[in-house]
Short mmCIF file of C-alpha atoms in Angstrom, two decimals:
data_model
loop_
_atom_site.label_atom_id
_atom_site.label_comp_id
_atom_site.label_asym_id
_atom_site.label_seq_id
_atom_site.Cartn_x
_atom_site.Cartn_y
_atom_site.Cartn_z
CA MET A 210 -11.17 -19.08 -5.43
CA GLU A 211 -14.16 -18.36 -3.22
CA LYS A 212 -17.60 -17.78 -4.77
CA ASN A 213 -20.57 -16.27 -2.95
CA LYS A 214 -24.29 -16.29 -3.60
CA PRO A 215 -25.45 -13.35 -5.77
CA THR A 216 -28.01 -10.86 -4.52
CA THR A 217 -31.22 -10.02 -6.40
CA PHE A 218 -29.66 -6.88 -7.90
CA VAL A 219 -26.65 -8.83 -9.20
CA LYS A 220 -28.96 -11.51 -10.62
CA ILE A 221 -30.90 -8.86 -12.56
CA ILE A 222 -27.70 -7.40 -14.03
CA TYR A 223 -26.46 -10.88 -14.96
CA ILE A 224 -29.79 -11.76 -16.62
CA LEU A 225 -29.81 -8.51 -18.63
CA ILE A 226 -26.27 -9.09 -19.93
CA SER A 227 -27.14 -12.72 -20.72
CA ILE A 228 -30.21 -11.62 -22.72
CA LEU A 229 -28.02 -9.17 -24.63
CA LEU A 230 -25.57 -11.94 -25.53
CA ILE A 231 -28.29 -14.40 -26.54
CA CYS A 232 -30.11 -11.84 -28.71
CA PHE A 233 -27.10 -10.32 -30.44
CA ILE A 234 -24.58 -13.21 -30.57
CA LEU A 235 -26.22 -16.62 -30.29
CA TYR A 236 -29.44 -15.85 -32.18
CA PRO A 237 -27.75 -14.32 -35.27
CA MET A 238 -25.22 -17.17 -35.47
CA LEU A 239 -27.89 -19.87 -35.22
CA ASN A 240 -29.99 -17.99 -37.77
CA ILE A 241 -27.21 -17.78 -40.38
CA ILE A 242 -26.44 -21.50 -40.01
CA ILE A 243 -30.13 -22.42 -40.42
CA TYR A 244 -30.43 -19.98 -43.32
CA SER A 245 -27.50 -21.62 -45.13
CA VAL A 246 -28.58 -25.26 -44.77
CA ASP A 247 -32.36 -25.13 -45.20
CA LYS A 248 -33.93 -26.82 -48.22
CA ASN A 249 -34.36 -23.61 -50.19
CA SER A 250 -30.67 -22.73 -49.82
CA ILE A 251 -29.44 -26.19 -50.82
CA PHE A 252 -31.56 -26.26 -53.97
CA GLN A 253 -30.82 -22.64 -54.94
CA VAL A 254 -27.03 -23.03 -54.71
CA SER A 255 -25.66 -24.84 -57.76
CA HIS A 256 -23.43 -27.88 -57.52
CA GLU A 257 -20.74 -25.93 -59.37
CA LYS A 258 -20.77 -23.12 -56.79
CA LEU A 259 -20.57 -25.63 -53.94
CA ASN A 260 -17.54 -27.33 -55.51
CA ASN A 261 -15.99 -23.92 -56.11
CA GLY A 262 -16.58 -23.11 -52.44
CA LEU A 263 -14.69 -26.23 -51.37
CA LYS A 264 -11.76 -25.27 -53.63
CA LEU A 265 -11.76 -21.78 -52.14
CA LEU A 266 -11.78 -23.35 -48.67
CA ASN A 267 -8.59 -25.22 -49.58
CA ASN A 268 -7.06 -21.94 -50.80
CA SER A 269 -8.03 -20.21 -47.55
CA LEU A 270 -6.62 -23.00 -45.39
CA LEU A 271 -3.31 -23.05 -47.29
CA LEU A 272 -3.03 -19.28 -47.05
CA SER A 273 -3.98 -19.11 -43.36
CA ILE A 274 -1.69 -21.95 -42.27
CA THR A 275 1.25 -20.40 -44.17
CA THR A 276 0.58 -16.94 -42.73
CA THR A 277 0.16 -18.38 -39.22
CA ILE A 278 3.48 -20.25 -39.34
CA ILE A 279 5.41 -17.24 -40.68
CA SER A 280 3.77 -14.65 -38.41
CA THR A 281 3.98 -16.70 -35.22
CA THR A 282 7.61 -17.70 -35.86
CA ILE A 283 8.85 -14.19 -36.62
CA GLY A 284 6.71 -12.70 -33.84
CA PHE A 285 8.21 -15.23 -31.43
CA ILE A 286 11.75 -14.36 -32.58
CA ALA A 287 11.04 -10.62 -32.25
CA ALA A 288 9.59 -11.07 -28.76
CA LEU A 289 12.63 -13.04 -27.55
CA THR A 290 15.00 -10.54 -29.17
CA LEU A 291 13.40 -7.39 -27.79
CA LYS A 292 12.64 -8.83 -24.33
CA ARG A 293 15.70 -11.01 -23.64
CA ILE A 294 18.61 -9.57 -25.65
CA ASN A 295 20.15 -6.24 -24.65
CA PHE A 296 21.39 -4.01 -27.49
CA ARG A 297 21.28 -0.35 -28.48
CA GLY A 298 18.04 0.99 -29.92
CA ARG A 299 15.91 -1.76 -28.42
CA LYS A 300 13.31 0.61 -26.92
CA LEU A 301 12.80 2.39 -30.25
CA LEU A 302 12.39 -0.94 -32.04
CA ARG A 303 9.71 -1.97 -29.54
CA ILE A 304 7.68 1.12 -30.44
CA LEU A 305 8.11 0.52 -34.18
CA MET A 306 6.96 -3.09 -33.73
CA LEU A 307 3.53 -1.85 -32.65
CA THR A 308 2.83 0.51 -35.58
CA PRO A 309 1.12 -2.10 -37.83
CA LEU A 310 -1.57 -2.58 -35.15
CA ILE A 311 -3.08 0.84 -35.88
CA ASN A 312 -3.90 -0.07 -39.49
CA PRO A 313 -5.68 -3.06 -41.07
CA PRO A 314 -3.48 -5.57 -42.99
CA PHE A 315 -4.64 -4.42 -46.43
CA VAL A 316 -3.13 -0.94 -45.90
CA GLY A 317 0.27 -2.47 -46.61
CA SER A 318 -1.11 -3.34 -50.04
CA ILE A 319 -0.82 0.35 -50.93
CA ALA A 320 2.98 0.25 -50.58
CA TYR A 321 3.08 -3.18 -52.23
CA ILE A 322 1.27 -1.83 -55.31
CA MET A 323 3.54 1.24 -55.37
CA LEU A 324 6.64 -0.98 -55.38
CA PHE A 325 5.60 -4.07 -57.33
CA GLY A 326 2.46 -3.12 -59.27
CA LYS A 327 2.35 -2.73 -63.04
CA ARG A 328 3.47 0.89 -62.59
CA GLY A 329 5.54 0.05 -59.51
CA LEU A 330 8.88 1.64 -58.67
CA ILE A 331 10.79 -1.67 -58.67
CA THR A 332 8.97 -3.70 -61.33
CA ASN A 333 8.39 -0.89 -63.83
CA LYS A 334 10.88 1.90 -63.17
CA LEU A 335 13.95 -0.08 -62.06
CA LEU A 336 13.50 -3.45 -63.80
CA GLY A 337 11.30 -2.38 -66.70
CA LEU A 338 8.88 -5.26 -66.13
CA SER A 339 5.15 -5.18 -66.81
CA ILE A 340 4.34 -8.42 -64.98
CA SER A 341 1.89 -8.55 -62.09
CA PRO A 342 3.37 -10.00 -58.87
CA PHE A 343 -0.06 -10.36 -57.27
CA GLY A 344 -1.34 -13.71 -56.01
CA PHE A 345 -0.63 -16.12 -53.16
CA LYS A 346 2.82 -14.73 -52.31
CA GLY A 347 1.58 -11.15 -52.22
CA ILE A 348 -1.27 -12.02 -49.84
CA VAL A 349 1.05 -13.96 -47.52
CA ILE A 350 3.56 -11.10 -47.41
CA MET A 351 0.93 -8.45 -46.68
CA GLN A 352 -0.95 -10.49 -44.08
CA SER A 353 2.29 -11.50 -42.36
CA LEU A 354 3.61 -7.93 -42.22
CA GLY A 355 0.44 -6.88 -40.43
CA LEU A 356 0.04 -9.88 -38.11
CA ILE A 357 3.64 -10.36 -36.93
CA SER A 358 3.17 -7.37 -34.62
CA LEU A 359 0.11 -9.02 -33.08
CA ALA A 360 2.15 -12.17 -32.47
CA TYR A 361 4.94 -10.09 -30.95
CA ILE A 362 2.75 -8.29 -28.42
CA LEU A 363 0.94 -11.47 -27.32
CA ILE A 364 4.10 -13.55 -26.95
CA SER A 365 5.89 -10.69 -25.16
CA SER A 366 3.24 -10.85 -22.45
CA ALA A 367 4.04 -14.55 -22.03
CA ILE A 368 7.75 -13.80 -21.58
CA ASP A 369 6.88 -11.35 -18.78
CA LYS A 370 5.18 -14.19 -16.88
CA ILE A 371 8.18 -16.55 -16.91
CA ASN A 372 9.74 -16.94 -13.49
CA PRO A 373 13.50 -16.36 -14.02
CA SER A 374 14.36 -18.34 -10.87
CA LEU A 375 13.22 -21.54 -12.62
CA GLU A 376 15.53 -20.85 -15.56
CA GLU A 377 18.40 -19.97 -13.24
CA ALA A 378 17.88 -23.14 -11.20
CA ALA A 379 18.07 -25.22 -14.39
CA ARG A 380 21.33 -23.51 -15.39
CA ASN A 381 22.81 -24.12 -11.94
CA MET A 382 22.01 -27.81 -12.37
CA GLY A 383 24.11 -27.89 -15.56
CA ALA A 384 21.43 -27.45 -18.22
CA SER A 385 22.55 -25.75 -21.42
CA GLU A 386 20.86 -22.55 -22.65
CA TRP A 387 19.04 -24.61 -25.30
CA ASP A 388 17.79 -27.10 -22.70
CA VAL A 389 16.57 -24.26 -20.48
CA PHE A 390 14.74 -22.71 -23.40
CA LYS A 391 13.24 -26.00 -24.55
CA THR A 392 12.10 -27.37 -21.19
CA ILE A 393 11.15 -24.22 -19.26
CA THR A 394 10.88 -21.07 -21.39
CA PHE A 395 9.04 -22.54 -24.37
CA ARG A 396 6.73 -24.76 -22.32
CA THR A 397 5.70 -21.88 -20.08
CA MET A 398 4.92 -19.79 -23.16
CA LEU A 399 2.97 -22.53 -24.94
CA PRO A 400 -0.54 -21.28 -23.99
CA GLU A 401 0.17 -17.81 -25.40
CA ILE A 402 1.88 -19.28 -28.48
CA THR A 403 -1.14 -21.48 -29.27
CA ASN A 404 -3.49 -18.57 -28.56
CA THR A 405 -1.41 -16.36 -30.86
CA SER A 406 -1.49 -18.97 -33.61
CA LEU A 407 -5.27 -19.25 -33.25
CA LEU A 408 -5.83 -15.48 -33.48
CA ILE A 409 -3.58 -15.16 -36.53
CA PHE A 410 -5.24 -18.15 -38.23
CA LEU A 411 -8.70 -16.64 -37.61
CA SER A 412 -7.57 -13.20 -38.81
CA SER A 413 -6.13 -14.65 -42.01
CA MET A 414 -9.22 -16.79 -42.68
CA ALA A 415 -11.51 -13.78 -42.17
CA ASP A 416 -9.45 -11.32 -44.25
CA PHE A 417 -11.30 -10.60 -47.49
CA SER A 418 -9.76 -7.20 -48.28
CA THR A 419 -6.12 -8.21 -48.90
CA PRO A 420 -6.99 -11.11 -51.27
CA ILE A 421 -9.39 -8.87 -53.20
CA ILE A 422 -6.81 -6.08 -53.62
CA ILE A 423 -3.63 -8.04 -54.41
CA GLY A 424 -4.81 -11.64 -54.71
CA GLY A 425 -5.15 -11.55 -58.48
CA SER A 426 -6.50 -14.92 -59.61
CA TYR A 427 -5.92 -16.45 -56.16
CA ARG A 428 -9.32 -16.27 -54.46
CA THR A 429 -10.22 -17.13 -50.88
CA LEU A 430 -13.50 -18.07 -49.26
CA ALA A 431 -13.86 -14.77 -47.38
CA ALA A 432 -13.19 -12.75 -50.55
CA GLN A 433 -15.71 -14.77 -52.56
CA LEU A 434 -18.27 -14.39 -49.77
CA TYR A 435 -17.90 -10.61 -50.02
CA ILE A 436 -18.27 -10.72 -53.82
CA GLU A 437 -21.35 -12.97 -53.66
CA ILE A 438 -23.13 -10.51 -51.36
CA THR A 439 -22.00 -7.09 -52.63
CA GLY A 440 -21.37 -7.90 -56.30
CA LEU A 441 -23.76 -10.73 -57.18
CA PHE A 442 -26.37 -10.04 -54.45
CA ASP A 443 -26.62 -13.78 -53.77
CA LEU A 444 -27.30 -14.13 -50.04
CA ARG A 445 -27.99 -17.87 -50.26
CA THR A 446 -24.61 -18.71 -51.73
CA GLY A 447 -22.94 -16.22 -49.40
CA ALA A 448 -24.55 -17.87 -46.37
CA LEU A 449 -23.44 -21.34 -47.48
CA LEU A 450 -19.88 -20.15 -48.12
CA GLY A 451 -19.95 -18.44 -44.72
CA THR A 452 -20.87 -21.70 -43.02
CA LEU A 453 -17.98 -23.43 -44.82
CA LEU A 454 -15.70 -20.66 -43.54
CA LEU A 455 -17.00 -21.09 -39.99
CA LEU A 456 -16.22 -24.82 -39.71
CA PRO A 457 -12.37 -24.70 -39.75
CA CYS A 458 -12.43 -21.60 -37.53
CA LEU A 459 -14.50 -23.36 -34.85
CA LEU A 460 -12.34 -26.48 -35.19
CA ALA A 461 -9.15 -24.46 -34.67
CA PHE A 462 -10.76 -22.68 -31.71
CA MET A 463 -11.70 -25.97 -29.99
CA LEU A 464 -8.31 -27.54 -30.80
CA GLN A 465 -6.47 -24.68 -29.13
CA LYS A 466 -8.65 -24.97 -26.02
CA TYR A 467 -8.00 -28.72 -25.91
CA VAL A 468 -4.21 -28.36 -26.24
CA VAL A 469 -4.02 -25.80 -23.41
CA SER A 470 -6.38 -27.76 -21.13
CA LYS A 471 -4.25 -30.92 -21.34
CA ARG A 472 -1.56 -29.37 -19.15
CA LEU A 473 -1.46 -26.98 -16.22
CA TYR A 474 0.62 -23.90 -16.96
CA PHE A 475 1.38 -21.68 -14.00
CA SER A 476 3.80 -18.93 -13.14
CA ASP A 477 3.54 -16.58 -10.18
CA ARG A 478 5.48 -13.81 -11.91
CA ILE A 479 3.73 -10.89 -13.63
CA SER A 480 6.30 -8.24 -14.47
CA SER A 481 7.49 -6.13 -17.37
CA GLU A 482 11.08 -6.34 -16.13
CA ASP A 483 13.41 -7.67 -18.82
CA ILE A 484 15.62 -10.68 -18.03
CA GLU A 485 18.61 -10.84 -20.35
CA TYR A 486 19.92 -14.02 -21.95
CA LYS A 487 23.60 -13.97 -20.96
CA GLY A 488 24.68 -17.41 -22.10
CA ILE A 489 23.29 -17.20 -25.61
CA ASN A 490 25.61 -17.99 -28.51
CA LYS A 491 26.79 -14.80 -30.26
CA PHE A 492 25.96 -16.14 -33.71
CA VAL A 493 22.40 -17.00 -32.62
CA LYS A 494 22.11 -13.59 -30.95
CA TYR A 495 23.05 -11.74 -34.15
CA ILE A 496 20.72 -13.90 -36.26
CA LEU A 497 17.78 -13.08 -33.97
CA ILE A 498 18.58 -9.36 -34.03
CA ALA A 499 18.99 -9.42 -37.83
CA ILE A 500 15.60 -11.09 -38.40
CA THR A 501 13.89 -8.62 -36.06
CA MET A 502 15.54 -5.59 -37.64
CA LEU A 503 14.74 -6.85 -41.16
CA TYR A 504 11.05 -7.01 -40.27
CA ILE A 505 11.12 -3.53 -38.73
CA LEU A 506 12.93 -2.25 -41.83
CA LEU A 507 10.10 -3.61 -44.00
CA ILE A 508 7.58 -1.82 -41.76
CA CYS A 509 9.49 1.46 -42.14
CA VAL A 510 9.71 1.03 -45.93
CA LYS A 511 5.97 0.35 -46.05
CA TYR A 512 5.11 3.55 -44.18
CA LEU A 513 7.72 5.56 -46.08
CA PHE A 514 6.08 4.73 -49.40
CA ILE A 515 2.60 5.32 -48.01
CA VAL A 516 3.79 8.80 -46.98
CA MET A 517 5.24 9.35 -50.46
CA GLY A 518 2.00 8.16 -52.07
CA GLY A 519 -0.04 10.56 -49.97
CA PHE A 520 1.99 13.56 -51.17
CA THR A 521 2.31 12.51 -54.84
CA VAL A 522 -0.08 13.62 -57.61
CA GLN A 523 -0.37 10.17 -59.23
CA TRP A 524 2.01 7.34 -58.41
CA GLY A 525 3.54 5.78 -61.51
CA HIS A 526 2.75 8.79 -63.72
CA ASP A 527 3.22 12.13 -61.96
CA TYR A 528 5.50 12.28 -58.90
CA THR A 529 4.95 16.01 -58.27
CA PHE A 530 4.50 17.02 -54.62
CA THR A 531 0.90 17.89 -53.73
CA LEU A 532 -1.46 18.37 -50.79
CA ASP A 533 -4.58 17.81 -52.88
CA HIS A 534 -5.30 14.35 -51.43
CA PHE A 535 -5.39 15.75 -47.88
CA LYS A 536 -7.44 18.79 -48.95
CA ALA A 537 -9.99 16.45 -50.52
CA ILE A 538 -10.31 14.49 -47.27
CA PHE A 539 -10.96 17.61 -45.18
CA THR A 540 -13.47 19.00 -47.66
CA ARG A 541 -15.37 15.84 -48.67
CA ASP A 542 -14.58 12.73 -46.63
CA PHE A 543 -13.65 13.94 -43.14
CA SER A 544 -16.99 12.85 -41.67
CA ALA A 545 -15.78 9.26 -42.04
CA PHE A 546 -12.97 9.96 -39.55
CA GLY A 547 -15.43 11.43 -37.07
CA ASN A 548 -17.61 8.34 -37.42
CA SER A 549 -14.57 6.10 -36.85
CA ILE A 550 -13.66 7.90 -33.64
CA LYS A 551 -17.24 7.73 -32.33
CA LEU A 552 -17.54 4.04 -33.21
CA ALA A 553 -14.22 3.17 -31.58
CA LEU A 554 -14.86 5.27 -28.47
CA VAL A 555 -18.41 4.04 -27.80
CA SER A 556 -17.81 0.38 -28.65
CA ALA A 557 -14.54 0.23 -26.68
CA SER A 558 -16.08 1.85 -23.59
CA ILE A 559 -19.24 -0.27 -23.46
CA SER A 560 -17.66 -3.57 -24.51
CA SER A 561 -14.82 -3.19 -22.00
CA LEU A 562 -17.19 -2.29 -19.15
CA LEU A 563 -19.57 -5.16 -19.92
CA GLY A 564 -16.76 -7.66 -20.51
CA VAL A 565 -14.86 -6.89 -17.31
CA PHE A 566 -18.04 -6.69 -15.23
CA LEU A 567 -19.29 -10.00 -16.64
CA SER A 568 -15.94 -11.62 -15.81
CA TYR A 569 -16.39 -10.46 -12.21
CA LEU A 570 -19.95 -11.83 -12.03
CA MET A 571 -19.00 -15.23 -13.41
CA TYR A 572 -15.71 -15.53 -11.53
CA ARG A 573 -16.91 -14.38 -8.12
CA LYS A 574 -20.61 -15.34 -8.09
CA ASN A 575 -22.29 -18.72 -8.18
CA PHE A 576 -24.29 -18.80 -11.44
CA LYS A 577 -25.26 -22.20 -12.87
CA THR A 578 -25.25 -20.89 -16.45
CA SER A 579 -21.79 -19.28 -16.24
CA GLN A 580 -20.10 -21.72 -18.63
CA ILE A 581 -22.86 -21.35 -21.23
CA ILE A 582 -22.77 -17.55 -21.09
CA ASP A 583 -18.97 -17.62 -21.22
CA PHE A 584 -19.13 -19.73 -24.40
CA ILE A 585 -21.64 -17.35 -26.03
CA ALA A 586 -19.58 -14.27 -25.12
CA THR A 587 -16.41 -15.88 -26.51
CA LEU A 588 -18.06 -17.17 -29.71
CA PRO A 589 -17.43 -14.00 -31.80
CA ALA A 590 -13.68 -14.54 -31.34
CA ALA A 591 -13.99 -17.75 -33.40
CA VAL A 592 -16.29 -16.29 -36.07
CA PRO A 593 -14.82 -14.45 -39.10
CA GLY A 594 -15.90 -10.82 -39.08
CA ILE A 595 -17.56 -10.86 -42.49
CA LEU A 596 -19.64 -13.92 -41.50
CA TYR A 597 -20.63 -12.22 -38.25
CA GLY A 598 -21.77 -9.21 -40.25
CA MET A 599 -23.72 -11.43 -42.62
CA ALA A 600 -25.44 -13.08 -39.64
CA TYR A 601 -26.70 -9.63 -38.62
CA LEU A 602 -27.69 -8.87 -42.21
CA THR A 603 -29.94 -11.94 -42.49
CA THR A 604 -31.30 -11.74 -38.91
CA PHE A 605 -32.14 -8.10 -38.28
CA ASN A 606 -33.70 -7.22 -41.64
CA LYS A 607 -37.19 -8.37 -40.60
CA GLU A 608 -39.58 -8.34 -37.67
CA PRO A 609 -39.54 -8.49 -34.67
CA LEU A 610 -36.33 -6.41 -34.62
CA VAL A 611 -35.31 -4.43 -37.71
CA LEU A 612 -31.84 -2.90 -37.34
CA ILE A 613 -30.51 -3.01 -40.91
CA GLY A 614 -30.40 0.50 -42.32
CA THR A 615 -29.93 2.12 -38.91
CA LYS A 616 -26.80 3.66 -37.41
CA ILE A 617 -26.99 1.69 -34.17
CA VAL A 618 -26.42 -1.73 -35.75
CA ILE A 619 -22.68 -1.21 -36.30
CA TYR A 620 -22.29 -0.14 -32.65
CA ILE A 621 -24.10 -3.26 -31.43
CA ILE A 622 -22.06 -5.61 -33.60
CA CYS A 623 -18.75 -4.05 -32.48
CA ILE A 624 -19.74 -4.11 -28.79
CA THR A 625 -20.73 -7.79 -28.89
CA ARG A 626 -17.67 -8.69 -30.96
CA PHE A 627 -15.22 -6.90 -28.64
CA MET A 628 -16.74 -8.03 -25.31
CA ASN A 629 -14.64 -11.18 -25.11
CA VAL A 630 -11.47 -9.06 -24.78
CA GLY A 631 -12.70 -7.53 -21.52
CA LEU A 632 -13.93 -10.93 -20.40
CA ARG A 633 -10.51 -12.57 -20.88
CA THR A 634 -8.49 -9.70 -19.37
CA GLY A 635 -10.90 -9.68 -16.42
CA TYR A 636 -10.47 -13.42 -15.85
CA ALA A 637 -6.68 -13.09 -16.02
CA LEU A 638 -6.64 -10.30 -13.43
CA LEU A 639 -9.21 -11.85 -11.06
CA SER A 640 -7.17 -15.05 -10.89
CA HIS A 641 -4.45 -13.02 -9.11
CA ILE A 642 -6.76 -11.02 -6.77
CA ASP A 643 -7.34 -12.43 -3.30
CA PRO A 644 -11.12 -12.43 -2.55
CA SER A 645 -10.45 -12.13 1.19
CA MET A 646 -10.46 -8.31 0.92
CA GLU A 647 -14.01 -8.40 -0.47
CA LEU A 648 -15.05 -10.84 2.25
CA ALA A 649 -13.60 -8.58 4.94
CA SER A 650 -15.52 -5.64 3.48
CA PHE A 651 -18.76 -7.66 3.64
CA ASN A 652 -18.08 -8.62 7.25
CA LEU A 653 -17.55 -4.96 8.17
CA GLY A 654 -21.00 -4.12 6.80
CA MET A 655 -19.98 -2.33 3.60
CA GLY A 656 -22.60 -4.17 1.49
CA GLU A 657 -22.27 -5.63 -2.00
CA ILE A 658 -22.54 -2.40 -3.98
CA GLY A 659 -20.17 -0.54 -1.66
CA THR A 660 -17.65 -3.39 -1.71
CA PHE A 661 -17.72 -3.55 -5.49
CA ALA A 662 -17.35 0.24 -5.83
CA TRP A 663 -14.57 0.76 -3.26
CA ILE A 664 -12.70 -2.57 -3.22
CA THR A 665 -13.28 -4.54 -6.42
CA LEU A 666 -13.62 -1.77 -9.01
CA PRO A 667 -10.20 -0.15 -8.36
CA GLN A 668 -8.59 -3.58 -8.60
CA LEU A 669 -10.29 -4.21 -11.96
CA LYS A 670 -9.05 -0.92 -13.45
CA PRO A 671 -6.00 -2.48 -15.22
CA ALA A 672 -8.26 -5.03 -16.94
CA PHE A 673 -10.58 -2.27 -18.16
CA VAL A 674 -7.69 -0.09 -19.36
CA ASN A 675 -6.01 -2.93 -21.29
CA SER A 676 -9.32 -3.99 -22.80
CA PHE A 677 -10.28 -0.41 -23.71
CA MET A 678 -6.96 0.33 -25.44
CA LYS A 679 -7.14 -2.91 -27.45
CA ASN A 680 -10.81 -2.43 -28.36
CA PHE A 681 -10.33 1.22 -29.31
CA SER A 682 -7.53 0.39 -31.74
CA SER A 683 -9.63 -2.49 -33.12
CA GLY A 684 -12.65 -0.22 -33.48
CA MET A 685 -10.66 2.29 -35.53
CA VAL A 686 -9.64 -0.34 -38.10
CA THR A 687 -12.49 -2.86 -38.02
CA LEU A 688 -14.00 -3.56 -41.44
CA GLY A 689 -15.10 -7.16 -42.01
CA ALA A 690 -17.91 -7.22 -39.45
CA ILE A 691 -19.44 -3.89 -40.45
CA ILE A 692 -18.86 -3.51 -44.19
CA LEU A 693 -22.12 -5.27 -45.11
CA LEU A 694 -24.11 -3.10 -42.66
CA MET A 695 -22.86 0.36 -43.62
CA ILE A 696 -25.11 3.16 -44.84
CA PRO A 697 -23.83 6.46 -46.35
CA SER A 698 -24.43 8.43 -43.15
CA ASN A 699 -22.24 6.20 -40.99
CA LYS A 700 -19.35 5.37 -43.34
CA VAL A 701 -16.01 4.99 -41.55
CA ALA A 702 -12.45 5.85 -42.56
CA VAL A 703 -11.22 2.28 -43.00
CA GLN A 704 -14.09 1.62 -45.42
CA MET A 705 -13.05 4.64 -47.52
CA ILE A 706 -9.43 3.44 -47.51
CA PHE A 707 -10.49 -0.02 -48.67
CA LEU A 708 -12.63 1.36 -51.52
CA SER A 709 -9.83 3.70 -52.64
CA THR A 710 -7.23 0.91 -52.52
CA TYR A 711 -9.59 -1.49 -54.29
CA GLY A 712 -10.02 1.12 -57.04
CA TYR A 713 -6.21 1.67 -57.14
CA THR A 714 -6.62 5.34 -56.18
CA ILE A 715 -3.25 5.23 -54.46
CA GLY A 716 -2.91 8.88 -53.44
CA ALA A 717 -6.28 9.11 -51.70
CA ALA A 718 -5.82 5.73 -49.99
CA ALA A 719 -2.32 6.65 -48.76
CA ALA A 720 -3.46 10.04 -47.43
CA MET A 721 -6.41 8.53 -45.56
CA SER A 722 -4.17 5.78 -44.14
CA LEU A 723 -1.76 8.35 -42.75
CA LEU A 724 -4.56 10.37 -41.17
CA LEU A 725 -6.09 7.23 -39.67
CA SER A 726 -2.72 6.22 -38.20
CA PHE A 727 -2.04 9.64 -36.66
CA THR A 728 -5.61 9.90 -35.36
CA SER A 729 -5.36 6.48 -33.69
CA LEU A 730 -1.96 7.26 -32.19
CA ALA A 731 -3.12 10.64 -30.88
CA PHE A 732 -6.17 9.20 -29.15
CA LEU A 733 -4.29 6.20 -27.76
CA GLY A 734 -1.64 8.56 -26.39
CA LEU A 735 -4.34 10.76 -24.84
CA PHE A 736 -6.08 7.78 -23.22
CA TYR A 737 -2.74 6.48 -21.92
CA LEU A 738 -2.12 9.81 -20.18
CA ILE A 739 -5.66 9.92 -18.75
CA PHE A 740 -5.51 6.37 -17.42
CA ASN A 741 -2.05 6.89 -15.91
CA LEU A 742 -2.52 10.33 -14.33
CA ASP A 743 -2.20 8.83 -10.84
CA ASN A 744 1.13 7.19 -11.70
CA ILE A 745 2.43 10.36 -13.37
CA PHE A 746 1.57 12.53 -10.33
CA LYS A 747 3.05 9.90 -8.02
CA MET A 748 6.33 9.85 -9.97
CA ARG A 749 6.50 13.66 -9.85
CA ARG A 750 5.76 13.67 -6.12
CA ASP A 751 8.41 11.01 -5.43
CA LYS A 752 10.91 12.90 -7.58
CA GLY A 753 10.20 16.10 -5.64
CA GLU A 754 10.62 14.36 -2.29
CA ASN A 755 13.91 12.77 -3.39
CA SER A 756 15.28 16.12 -4.55
CA ILE A 757 14.55 17.57 -1.09
#
C-alpha cells in the first residue's frame, strides 16, 4: 500500500474529525470511568451493592458466554448450510434468516410471553400450568433467536472469501472432506468467527431489555444498571456497575484482536458465488439442513404469534379480532415512528460518510496519529450501549457543553457509535483497491480533490452502501445507548415497544413491532433500489441487446 503526504485541506478535515471523536467518544468514556472511581463514588456506594454488582457480573458472563456459544455455533451451521449445500427453498430461507435483524432481541419476548407466560397458550391453555418459565433459560433463548441471524450474515461473508481452488487442491491430494474443512475452510473463516463471537458477546452483555422483561429473578449487570439510574436514581452506583460491565467487554475486544493478529489470514477471492459441498456425507447434510430449518421455523412461529397478538383484543383473556391497537398507534403514538426514521436516516448517512472518509484518510495518507484515532473511533464497538449512554448523561449535563435535554444528543451518540462500521468496511475495501489509479490521476494534473471525487469516491461507494444499510437498520432498533437520553419530544418506536412489553401490554407491543418491521423493510428495500439503479438499468440494457 502506498501512502502520500496530505495537503493542508486534507489535514484540516482530518483534524476536525479527530476533534469530533475526542470530544464525543474519548472524553465521555474517560469521564464516566473517573466519575465511577473517585473518592465520593467509592464511599457513597455500599459494600453490599458492590458485592451484588460482582454477583451480577458473574450472571452476565455466564449468560453472555452461553448465548455466544449457541448463537455462533448455529449461525455457523446455517451459513454453511445455506451457502454450501444445494436444496430446494434455499433462497427463501436466506431471506427469512435476516428477518430478526430488523427488530431488537427483546421483541421475541412478546411471542415468548404469549406462549409460555402465566396466561400463555402452551403453559396455561394447553397444559393448564400457572408456573412462570422466565429466568436464565428464557433470556438465553430470546437472545440467541435474535443473534443467530447476526452470526449467520457475518460468517456467510467469510465463506464468500474462501478460495475454492485451495479446497479442490486439498481434495485432489487425497484429503477427506473433514480434513479440507478443518485445515482450510475453518482456518480461513477464523477471523470472522472470532469477530462474530465478540459482537455477540458484547451484544449479550449490553442487553438490559430482555433480562428485565423475561429474566424474572435472574438479574444481569446491564439490567441492574438501568434500574439504578431510572428506578433508584443512583448515578454513582450506576457508574460503578457500568465500569464493572466495561472491563470484560474491553478484555474480550483485546483478546479477539490478539487472536487474529497472531496469524496472517488471506484470500484473494471476494465473490457471492456459492460453491457446493459435493462430497459431504448425506447424514451430516440432512442434520445441517434440519438444524437450520428448525431455527427458521422458530423465527416464523415468533412472528406468527406477534401478528396474532397485534390483532387480538387481549391475549390470554379475549382473542377477538381487532384493529384497535393499530388505530391507537396512528392516533397517539405515530410520531415515535417518524422520529425513528429521522434518527436512522440522519445517523446512518453521517456516520457512514464520516467512517468511510476517515478510513480513506488513514489508509491512504501519512498521519502520525492514525492508530490513536482508529482506536478512539473503534472504542464504541467495545462499550455496552447503556454504558455509552450513561457516559453522555454524566458528561454533557454541565458546562461547557450542555446537551442533555436536547434533541441533538441522540443523533450525536448514534453517529459516533455507528462510525466504526463505515471505518471497517472502508478498510476492507481499500485493501483491495490499487492506489496506482489515484497516482496516475495526480500525475495527469487532476489534483487531490478532483482525484478523490472522480477516482476514489466511486470506488468507495460499496463501502458506503454496506455501512449505510447496516447503520440504518441499527438506527431503527437502537435502544441501549439512547434510552437514558430520551425526552418526550424525541421518543422513538423501539422505546415505546420496550415500555409496552415491560408493562405486559402485549397487543400494543405486538402491533408496534409489526409496524417497525414493515417500516424498516420498506425503507431498506427503497434504499437498495436507489443504490442499485445503475445495475438495474445495466441489466435491462443487456437484456434488450441480447433479445435483439
